[in-house]
């Protein structure tokens, strides 16, 4: 199974650190962020990795080379300075990724999800176009992205906008629903069946940036085109072709200098 690491972002929120260094090469715990991913992939038995790049991409190629130092074979997908967005970048790299399902990881995250699970998940995807790894919502993204319900991922279109959801990863708090039922905000009947349905409605989780995809998901995107990933995923979700799983372990969106410094301090402390 092949893996792709997304490394083409400009890293605007990380400036001035990214003015002269591409974000995936910023260090935490004594090594570049992207190296943590490469080492985990190699340890899990992956051999072929594709890395896309745009901003200061030559530095990434110079630092990582062909991947032999990690026991990997790395190939690069160069993008124009403006980058192609996530889906566009993946579509651009399809010639390197092949015709089988592949793993994609955001290069600016730190995550201890076991990538060795990916081949097994790919083998059991059936007709799904994607399998997303979702995580509990961090403070800076408390509303989450998608709903995970019995292994299926959706956009939560059925959510009643009059209901107050908490920003954790629990179901809607019973006291809030009961209070709104008493105020007549949850329908005219307030029947036990309605209450149960509302209480069991899961809250949203955050997409970790790690996913397993079939090439068909990107078939309509011409190489070199800019395209976002979210609309493709939503379309597939609406067709019930996206599965998912929840990861409760370590995950950090290293999107600011402060988060990078906190991660670095933690990794140094853990040795």
Coordinates of C-alpha atoms in Angstrom, one line a residue:
X1 CA 0.0 0.0 0.0
X2 CA 1.3 3.5 -0.9
X3 CA 1.1 6.5 1.3
X4 CA 1.1 10.2 0.5
X5 CA 2.1 13.0 2.9
X6 CA 0.7 16.4 2.1
X7 CA 3.4 19.0 2.4
X8 CA 2.5 21.8 -0.1
X9 CA 0.9 24.3 2.3
X10 CA 2.4 27.8 2.7
X11 CA 2.0 27.8 6.5
X12 CA 0.8 31.4 6.7
X13 CA -0.2 31.0 10.4
X14 CA 3.4 29.7 11.2
X15 CA 5.1 32.8 9.9
X16 CA 7.8 34.0 10.3
X17 CA 9.0 30.4 10.9
X18 CA 7.9 29.4 7.4
X19 CA 9.3 32.4 5.6
X20 CA 12.5 30.4 5.1
X21 CA 11.6 26.9 6.1
X22 CA 8.8 24.8 4.7
X23 CA 6.4 23.8 7.5
X24 CA 7.0 20.0 7.3
X25 CA 10.6 20.6 8.1
X26 CA 10.0 22.6 11.2
X27 CA 11.4 20.6 14.2
X28 CA 9.7 19.2 17.2
X29 CA 11.4 16.8 19.6
X30 CA 14.7 17.1 17.7
X31 CA 13.4 16.1 14.2
X32 CA 11.3 17.6 11.4
X33 CA 7.6 17.1 11.7
X34 CA 7.5 15.1 8.5
X35 CA 10.2 12.7 9.7
X36 CA 7.9 11.5 12.5
X37 CA 5.4 10.4 9.8
X38 CA 8.1 8.8 7.7
X39 CA 9.5 6.8 10.6
X40 CA 6.0 5.6 11.6
X41 CA 5.3 4.6 8.0
X42 CA 8.6 2.7 7.7
X43 CA 8.0 0.9 11.0
X44 CA 4.5 -0.2 9.8
X45 CA 5.9 -1.8 6.7
X46 CA 5.2 0.9 4.1
X47 CA 7.8 1.1 1.3
X48 CA 6.5 3.7 -1.2
X49 CA 5.7 7.3 -0.1
X50 CA 4.7 10.2 -2.3
X51 CA 5.2 13.8 -1.0
X52 CA 3.7 16.8 -2.7
X53 CA 5.3 20.2 -2.2
X54 CA 5.1 23.8 -3.4
X55 CA 6.5 26.5 -1.0
X56 CA 10.3 25.9 -0.6
X57 CA 9.8 22.4 -1.9
X58 CA 13.4 22.0 -3.0
X59 CA 14.4 22.1 0.7
X60 CA 12.1 19.1 1.4
X61 CA 13.7 17.1 -1.4
X62 CA 17.2 18.0 -0.3
X63 CA 16.4 17.0 3.3
X64 CA 14.7 13.7 2.6
X65 CA 16.2 12.6 -0.6
X66 CA 15.0 9.3 -2.1
X67 CA 14.1 8.1 1.4
X68 CA 16.8 5.4 1.8
X69 CA 17.7 6.8 5.2
X70 CA 14.3 5.9 6.4
X71 CA 14.1 2.6 4.6
X72 CA 11.6 4.1 2.2
X73 CA 11.3 4.9 -1.5
X74 CA 10.1 8.6 -1.7
X75 CA 8.9 10.2 -4.9
X76 CA 7.8 13.9 -5.1
X77 CA 4.9 15.6 -6.7
X78 CA 5.9 19.3 -7.3
X79 CA 3.1 21.9 -7.5
X80 CA 3.1 25.5 -8.6
X81 CA 3.7 28.3 -6.1
X82 CA 0.0 28.8 -5.4
X83 CA -0.5 25.1 -4.6
X84 CA -3.5 23.1 -5.8
X85 CA -5.4 22.6 -2.5
X86 CA -5.7 19.2 -1.0
X87 CA -7.8 17.3 -3.6
X88 CA -6.0 19.0 -6.5
X89 CA -2.7 18.0 -5.0
X90 CA -3.8 14.4 -4.6
X91 CA -5.2 14.3 -8.2
X92 CA -1.8 15.7 -9.4
X93 CA 0.0 12.8 -7.8
X94 CA -2.3 10.0 -9.0
X95 CA 0.2 8.8 -11.6
X96 CA 2.5 8.1 -8.7
X97 CA -0.1 6.6 -6.4
X98 CA -1.5 4.0 -8.7
X99 CA -4.9 2.3 -8.9
X100 CA -5.3 0.9 -5.4
X101 CA -6.5 2.6 -2.2
X102 CA -3.8 4.7 -0.6
X103 CA -3.2 6.4 2.7
X104 CA -2.9 10.2 3.0
X105 CA -1.5 12.1 6.0
X106 CA -1.3 15.8 6.6
X107 CA 2.3 16.7 7.0
X108 CA 1.6 19.5 9.5
X109 CA 0.0 17.2 12.1
X110 CA 1.5 15.0 14.9
X111 CA -0.5 11.8 15.4
X112 CA 0.1 8.4 17.0
X113 CA -2.6 6.7 15.0
X114 CA -1.3 3.2 14.1
X115 CA -0.8 3.5 10.3
X116 CA -0.3 -0.3 10.2
X117 CA -4.2 -0.4 10.3
X118 CA -4.4 1.2 6.9
X119 CA -4.0 -1.9 4.7
X120 CA -6.6 -3.8 6.7
X121 CA -9.1 -0.9 6.5
X122 CA -8.5 -0.6 2.7
X123 CA -9.3 -4.3 2.3
X124 CA -12.6 -3.9 4.0
X125 CA -13.8 -0.7 2.5
X126 CA -16.3 -2.4 0.1
X127 CA -17.8 0.3 -2.1
X128 CA -16.6 3.2 0.1
X129 CA -14.6 5.9 -1.6
X130 CA -12.9 7.1 1.7
X131 CA -12.3 6.1 5.3
X132 CA -11.5 9.1 7.6
X133 CA -9.8 9.0 10.9
X134 CA -11.6 11.4 13.3
X135 CA -10.4 12.8 16.6
X136 CA -12.0 14.5 19.6
X137 CA -12.4 18.2 18.9
X138 CA -9.4 20.4 20.0
X139 CA -10.1 23.7 21.7
X140 CA -9.3 25.7 18.6
X141 CA -11.8 23.7 16.5
X142 CA -14.5 22.9 19.1
X143 CA -17.4 22.6 16.6
X144 CA -15.8 19.7 14.7
X145 CA -16.2 18.6 11.1
X146 CA -18.2 15.4 10.6
X147 CA -20.4 13.0 12.5
X148 CA -19.3 9.4 13.1
X149 CA -22.2 7.0 13.7
X150 CA -21.6 3.2 13.7
X151 CA -18.7 3.5 11.4
X152 CA -20.4 5.8 8.9
X153 CA -19.4 9.5 8.4
X154 CA -21.9 12.2 7.6
X155 CA -22.1 16.0 7.5
X156 CA -24.9 16.0 10.1
X157 CA -27.5 17.5 7.7
X158 CA -30.3 16.2 9.9
X159 CA -29.3 18.3 12.9
X160 CA -32.1 20.5 14.2
X161 CA -30.6 24.0 14.2
X162 CA -32.7 24.9 17.2
X163 CA -30.9 22.4 19.4
X164 CA -27.9 23.5 21.4
X165 CA -25.0 21.1 21.0
X166 CA -22.1 21.1 23.4
X167 CA -18.6 21.3 21.9
X168 CA -17.4 18.0 23.2
X169 CA -17.6 14.6 21.6
X170 CA -20.5 13.4 23.6
X171 CA -24.1 13.2 22.5
X172 CA -26.4 16.3 23.0
X173 CA -26.6 16.9 26.8
X174 CA -29.9 15.5 28.1
X175 CA -30.6 18.6 30.3
X176 CA -30.4 20.9 27.3
X177 CA -32.7 18.8 25.2
X178 CA -35.2 18.4 28.0
X179 CA -35.1 22.1 28.7
X180 CA -35.8 22.9 25.1
X181 CA -38.6 20.4 24.9
X182 CA -40.3 22.1 27.9
X183 CA -39.9 25.4 26.0
X184 CA -41.5 23.9 22.9
X185 CA -38.4 24.1 20.8
X186 CA -38.1 20.5 19.8
X187 CA -41.4 19.9 17.9
X188 CA -45.0 20.0 18.8
X189 CA -45.4 16.6 20.4
X190 CA -42.3 16.2 22.5
X191 CA -42.9 12.4 22.4
X192 CA -40.5 10.0 24.1
X193 CA -39.5 8.8 20.6
X194 CA -38.5 12.3 19.6
X195 CA -36.6 12.8 22.9
X196 CA -34.7 9.5 22.4
X197 CA -33.8 10.3 18.8
X198 CA -32.4 13.7 19.8
X199 CA -30.5 12.4 22.8
X200 CA -28.8 9.7 20.7
X201 CA -27.8 12.1 17.9
X202 CA -23.9 12.1 18.0
X203 CA -21.9 15.3 18.0
X204 CA -19.3 16.2 15.4
X205 CA -15.7 15.1 15.6
X206 CA -12.7 16.7 13.9
X207 CA -11.1 15.2 10.7
X208 CA -7.5 14.4 11.6
X209 CA -6.2 14.8 8.1
X210 CA -5.5 11.1 7.9
X211 CA -7.6 9.2 5.4
X212 CA -7.7 6.2 3.1
X213 CA -9.0 6.9 -0.4
X214 CA -9.9 5.2 -3.6
X215 CA -8.5 6.8 -6.7
X216 CA -12.1 7.1 -8.0
X217 CA -12.8 9.9 -5.5
X218 CA -10.5 12.1 -7.5
X219 CA -11.3 10.9 -11.0
X220 CA -13.1 14.1 -12.1
X221 CA -10.2 16.4 -11.2
X222 CA -7.8 17.1 -14.0
X223 CA -4.1 17.1 -13.1
X224 CA -3.0 20.7 -12.4
X225 CA -6.5 21.8 -11.3
X226 CA -7.2 23.4 -7.9
X227 CA -9.7 21.5 -5.9
X228 CA -10.7 21.3 -2.3
X229 CA -11.2 17.9 -0.5
X230 CA -14.2 18.8 1.6
X231 CA -16.7 19.1 -1.3
X232 CA -15.7 15.7 -2.7
X233 CA -16.0 14.1 0.8
X234 CA -19.4 15.7 1.3
X235 CA -20.7 14.4 -2.0
X236 CA -19.5 10.9 -1.1
X237 CA -21.0 11.1 2.3
X238 CA -24.4 12.1 0.8
X239 CA -24.1 8.9 -1.2
X240 CA -23.2 6.9 2.0
X241 CA -19.8 6.0 0.6
X242 CA -17.6 7.3 3.5
X243 CA -16.6 5.2 6.5
X244 CA -14.6 6.2 9.5
X245 CA -13.1 5.5 12.8
X246 CA -12.3 7.5 16.0
X247 CA -8.8 7.9 17.3
X248 CA -8.6 8.8 21.0
X249 CA -4.8 9.0 21.1
X250 CA -2.3 11.8 20.5
X251 CA -3.2 14.2 17.7
X252 CA -2.0 17.8 17.3
X253 CA -2.7 20.2 14.4
X254 CA 0.6 22.0 14.5
X255 CA -0.8 25.2 13.0
X256 CA 0.8 27.9 15.0
X257 CA 4.2 28.7 16.5
X258 CA 2.7 28.3 20.0
X259 CA 1.4 24.7 19.3
X260 CA 4.8 23.8 17.7
X261 CA 6.6 25.0 20.8
X262 CA 4.3 23.1 23.1
X263 CA 4.7 19.9 21.1
X264 CA 8.5 20.4 21.1
X265 CA 8.6 20.8 24.8
X266 CA 6.4 17.7 25.3
X267 CA 8.5 15.5 23.1
X268 CA 11.7 16.7 24.7
X269 CA 10.3 15.9 28.1
X270 CA 9.2 12.5 27.0
X271 CA 12.6 11.8 25.6

